[in-house]
Structure formats: C-alpha cells, structure tokens
Coordinates of C-alpha atoms in Angstrom, one line a residue:
M26 CA -15.8 -42.9 -54.5
S27 CA -16.2 -41.5 -51.0
R28 CA -16.5 -42.9 -47.5
S29 CA -17.5 -41.3 -44.3
I30 CA -17.1 -42.2 -40.7
I31 CA -19.9 -41.5 -38.3
V32 CA -18.9 -40.7 -34.8
E33 CA -21.5 -41.3 -32.2
I34 CA -20.9 -39.9 -28.7
Q35 CA -22.8 -41.7 -26.1
R36 CA -24.9 -39.5 -23.8
F37 CA -23.9 -36.4 -25.7
E38 CA -26.3 -34.2 -23.8
A39 CA -24.9 -35.2 -20.5
V40 CA -21.4 -34.4 -21.7
Q41 CA -22.5 -31.0 -23.0
R42 CA -24.2 -30.2 -19.6
R43 CA -21.0 -31.2 -17.8
M44 CA -18.8 -29.0 -20.0
T45 CA -21.2 -26.1 -19.5
Q46 CA -21.1 -26.6 -15.8
M47 CA -17.3 -26.8 -15.7
H48 CA -17.2 -23.5 -17.6
R49 CA -19.5 -21.9 -15.0
D50 CA -17.4 -23.4 -12.2
A51 CA -14.2 -22.0 -13.7
E52 CA -15.8 -18.6 -14.0
S53 CA -16.9 -18.8 -10.3
A54 CA -13.4 -20.0 -9.2
L55 CA -11.9 -17.0 -11.0
Q56 CA -14.2 -14.6 -9.2
R57 CA -13.4 -16.2 -5.9
I58 CA -9.6 -15.9 -6.6
L59 CA -10.1 -12.2 -7.5
S60 CA -12.1 -11.7 -4.3
D61 CA -9.4 -13.3 -2.2
A62 CA -6.8 -11.1 -3.8
K63 CA -8.7 -7.9 -3.1
E64 CA -9.3 -8.9 0.5
R65 CA -5.9 -10.3 1.4
V66 CA -3.2 -8.6 -0.7
P67 CA -3.3 -5.3 1.3
G68 CA -2.8 -7.3 4.5
W69 CA 0.2 -9.1 3.0
V70 CA 1.7 -5.8 1.9
N71 CA 1.3 -4.4 5.4
Q72 CA 3.1 -7.5 6.8
E73 CA 6.1 -6.8 4.6
I74 CA 6.1 -3.1 5.4
L75 CA 6.2 -3.9 9.1
K76 CA 9.2 -6.2 8.6
V77 CA 11.2 -3.3 7.0
Y78 CA 9.9 0.0 8.5
G79 CA 9.5 1.1 12.1
V80 CA 5.8 2.1 11.8
D81 CA 3.1 1.3 14.2
K82 CA 0.9 -1.7 13.2
G83 CA -2.3 -0.1 14.4
E84 CA -1.6 3.1 12.5
L85 CA -0.8 1.2 9.3
A86 CA -3.9 -1.0 9.5
G87 CA -6.1 1.9 10.6
G88 CA -5.3 4.0 7.6
K89 CA -3.6 6.8 9.5
L90 CA -0.5 6.6 7.3
G91 CA -2.3 6.7 3.9
S92 CA -4.9 4.8 1.9
V93 CA -5.2 2.0 -0.6
R94 CA -7.8 1.9 -3.4
I95 CA -8.5 -1.3 -5.3
S96 CA -9.7 -1.2 -8.9
G97 CA -10.3 -3.8 -11.7
N98 CA -12.4 -6.9 -12.0
T99 CA -10.1 -9.1 -14.1
V100 CA -6.7 -10.6 -13.5
H101 CA -5.2 -8.2 -16.0
S102 CA -6.9 -5.0 -14.7
L103 CA -6.6 -5.6 -10.9
K104 CA -4.6 -2.8 -9.2
F105 CA -3.8 -1.7 -5.7
I106 CA -3.3 2.1 -5.7
Y107 CA -1.6 3.6 -2.6
K108 CA -1.9 7.2 -1.7
G109 CA -0.4 9.3 1.2
R110 CA 1.9 12.2 2.0
R111 CA 5.5 11.9 3.2
L112 CA 5.3 11.1 6.9
T113 CA 6.9 13.0 9.8
P114 CA 9.1 10.9 12.1
V115 CA 6.4 10.9 14.9
H116 CA 5.1 7.8 13.1
F117 CA 8.4 6.0 13.5
N118 CA 8.7 5.7 17.3
M119 CA 10.2 9.2 17.6
K120 CA 11.6 10.3 21.0
E121 CA 11.6 13.0 22.4
D122 CA 8.1 13.8 21.4
A123 CA 8.0 17.2 23.1
P124 CA 10.5 19.9 24.1
T125 CA 12.0 19.3 27.5
G126 CA 12.7 22.9 28.3
G127 CA 16.4 22.3 28.0
A128 CA 18.7 20.2 25.8
Y129 CA 17.2 17.2 24.2
T130 CA 17.9 14.7 21.4
I131 CA 15.4 13.5 18.7
K132 CA 15.7 9.9 17.6
A133 CA 13.5 7.8 15.3
T134 CA 13.5 4.3 13.8
I135 CA 12.6 4.8 10.1
I136 CA 14.2 1.5 9.0
K137 CA 13.8 -1.4 11.5
G138 CA 17.0 -2.0 13.5
Q139 CA 18.4 1.4 12.6
R140 CA 17.7 3.8 15.5
K141 CA 19.1 7.2 14.4
K142 CA 19.4 10.7 15.7
I143 CA 17.5 13.2 13.5
G144 CA 17.8 16.4 15.5
G145 CA 17.6 18.0 18.9
V146 CA 18.8 21.0 20.9
K147 CA 22.2 21.1 22.5
K148 CA 23.2 22.7 25.8
L149 CA 23.9 26.4 25.3
S150 CA 27.5 27.4 25.3
K151 CA 28.7 30.6 27.1
K152 CA 28.8 32.5 23.8
Q153 CA 25.3 31.4 22.9
R154 CA 24.0 32.4 26.3
K155 CA 25.6 35.8 25.9
N156 CA 24.0 36.2 22.4
I157 CA 20.6 35.5 23.9
G158 CA 20.8 38.8 25.8
R159 CA 22.0 40.6 22.7
N160 CA 19.1 39.2 20.6
Y161 CA 16.6 40.5 23.1
T162 CA 18.1 44.0 22.5
H163 CA 18.4 43.4 18.7
Q164 CA 22.2 43.5 18.9
G165 CA 22.8 39.8 18.0
I166 CA 22.2 37.6 15.0
H167 CA 21.8 33.8 14.5
N168 CA 25.0 31.9 14.9
S169 CA 24.3 30.0 11.7
P170 CA 22.0 30.3 8.7
T171 CA 20.3 26.9 9.6
S172 CA 19.3 25.1 12.7
P173 CA 19.2 21.4 13.6
N174 CA 15.8 19.8 13.4
M175 CA 13.9 20.8 16.6
L176 CA 10.5 20.3 17.9
L177 CA 7.9 23.0 17.3
S178 CA 4.2 23.1 18.0
T179 CA 1.7 21.9 15.4
K180 CA -0.9 24.1 17.1
A181 CA -3.3 21.2 17.2
R182 CA -6.4 21.9 19.2
H183 CA -7.2 18.3 20.2
A184 CA -5.3 16.7 23.1
D185 CA -5.0 13.4 21.3
A186 CA -3.6 15.0 18.1
I187 CA 0.2 15.3 17.4
Q188 CA 1.4 18.3 19.3
Y189 CA 5.0 18.6 18.2
I190 CA 7.0 17.7 15.0
P191 CA 10.6 18.4 14.0
F192 CA 11.2 21.6 11.9
Q193 CA 14.5 23.0 10.6
R194 CA 15.2 26.7 10.2
T195 CA 16.8 27.8 7.0
Q196 CA 17.3 31.3 5.5
Q197 CA 15.8 32.2 2.2
V198 CA 16.6 35.3 0.2
T199 CA 13.5 36.9 -1.3
R200 CA 13.7 40.7 -1.2
G201 CA 15.9 40.4 1.7
Q202 CA 16.9 37.6 4.2
R203 CA 14.2 35.8 6.2
D204 CA 13.9 32.6 8.2
V205 CA 11.9 29.7 6.8
W206 CA 10.9 26.8 8.9
K207 CA 10.8 23.5 7.0
K208 CA 9.0 20.4 8.3
F209 CA 11.1 17.3 8.5
T210 CA 9.6 14.4 6.6
T211 CA 10.5 10.8 5.8
V212 CA 9.0 8.2 3.5
S213 CA 5.3 7.9 2.4
L214 CA 3.0 4.9 2.4
P215 CA 3.2 4.6 -1.4
Q216 CA 7.0 4.6 -1.1
M217 CA 7.0 1.9 1.6
A218 CA 4.5 -0.3 -0.4
T219 CA 6.3 -0.1 -3.7
G220 CA 9.9 0.6 -2.9
E221 CA 12.9 -1.7 -3.5
R222 CA 13.2 -2.5 0.2
T223 CA 9.8 -4.2 0.3
A224 CA 9.2 -5.2 -3.3
P225 CA 10.9 -8.7 -3.2
G226 CA 9.1 -9.7 0.0
I227 CA 5.7 -8.5 -1.3
Q228 CA 6.1 -10.3 -4.6
R229 CA 7.2 -13.5 -2.8
A230 CA 4.2 -13.3 -0.4
I231 CA 1.7 -12.8 -3.2
D232 CA 3.2 -15.6 -5.3
E233 CA 3.1 -18.1 -2.4
K234 CA -0.1 -17.1 -0.6
L235 CA -2.2 -16.2 -3.5
G236 CA -0.9 -19.3 -5.3
K237 CA -2.3 -21.5 -2.5
R238 CA -5.7 -19.8 -2.9
V239 CA -5.6 -20.4 -6.7
T240 CA -4.9 -24.1 -6.1
H241 CA -7.6 -24.4 -3.6
H242 CA -10.3 -22.9 -5.8
L243 CA -9.2 -24.9 -8.9
N244 CA -9.2 -28.1 -7.0
R245 CA -12.9 -27.5 -6.2
V246 CA -13.6 -27.2 -9.9
I247 CA -11.6 -30.2 -11.1
R248 CA -13.2 -32.9 -9.1

C-alpha cells in the first residue's frame, strides 16, 4: 500500500521568474561591489598613508611615488599590486633642498610628527680649512672614510625636475681604495601601502567603508 502527497505551488511560473530575477540581481550587485572596490580602495589606502607618512598628497595621488595595478574579477581574485622604488627624502618635505654655499642642515619628515636631521654640511674647522689647501696640492687626504649625507646635483636638465638629493661618500676597496657616492633613500610606496604602520588603518577603512557599499547594493536586491 502506498500513498502520495501532491504539492501544488500556486503561480509556479511567477515564482520561478522571481527567483531567476533575484539571481540576476545578486550577480549584478556583486559586480557593482567589485567595481566600487576597484574604484575606491586605492583612495582609502592613500588616506591612511597620508595619516602616517609625510608625503605630499598631490604626488601620491598623481602617481609620482609609484603605481598601483588592479587585477581580478572575483572577490577571491581581486588584488591591488603596488610598485615603486625606494624614495629619496625630497618627497618627505626635505629642507634644505639645495646647497647654500656654506654650512647647512638637511631635515625631512618621513613619519608624520617626526621631523629629523638626515645630513648636512658643518662649518669648517681650522684644521679642515688647512687641509683644503693641502688637498689642492695633493698633500692631504679625507679626514674620514665616510661623509654625512650631503646634497649633490642630479644633473637634471629640466628646471622643474629634482635638482639635488642627498648622497653619502663611502670608501670601497676594489683593486685599491676609491670613493663611492651612495644615494640616500627611505621607504617605497609598496612599503607604505602594506607595512605594519598602515595595515591596521587600511584594513579598518576597507571593512567599514566597503561594508557600507555591500549593504547598499544588497538592500537594492532584497526589496
């Protein structure tokens, strides 16, 4: 003996159409969420960088400090890939920005609120002034194997380009002793965007701001 129950769904076709439409709406909402993320996350990252580092807002937004490439078309594959070289301190409100012809101090603000001396040229002592004359006649030598960071020309041809950046003289032994001038650099854009100083703020901004966009788009689907 067997019995069966017949279930009849009223207006089945209408329900099916509604379910299909909800699926399409959900897919559309997901694409809008991804579009929002691609458009807005780089700006949120920049805001957090500016809270921590002493870089110029215009240079950061204008791509002068590095670049960001966005890849992926799903939630799981979406990536923001930052590229850029280690920056010289001219991008961190460096002063002096050119040699003065005499003694000068170089300062920069790498981390916001931490203005620091990073080099300069001191006033010559009597002994150093005496050695200048000896060096001209090849009788003197450097007082030390290294120098402080000092401003040297970049040999840039355009007037609006950076003309001077800090270099430090070191001595390298390769078949004899010779001077090597090493450029002074700080952090890079990738380091600023992914480092421990900015990571908590960036994650918090994405969670809060992108979360609001997710809620907005889902509310348009579930109505």
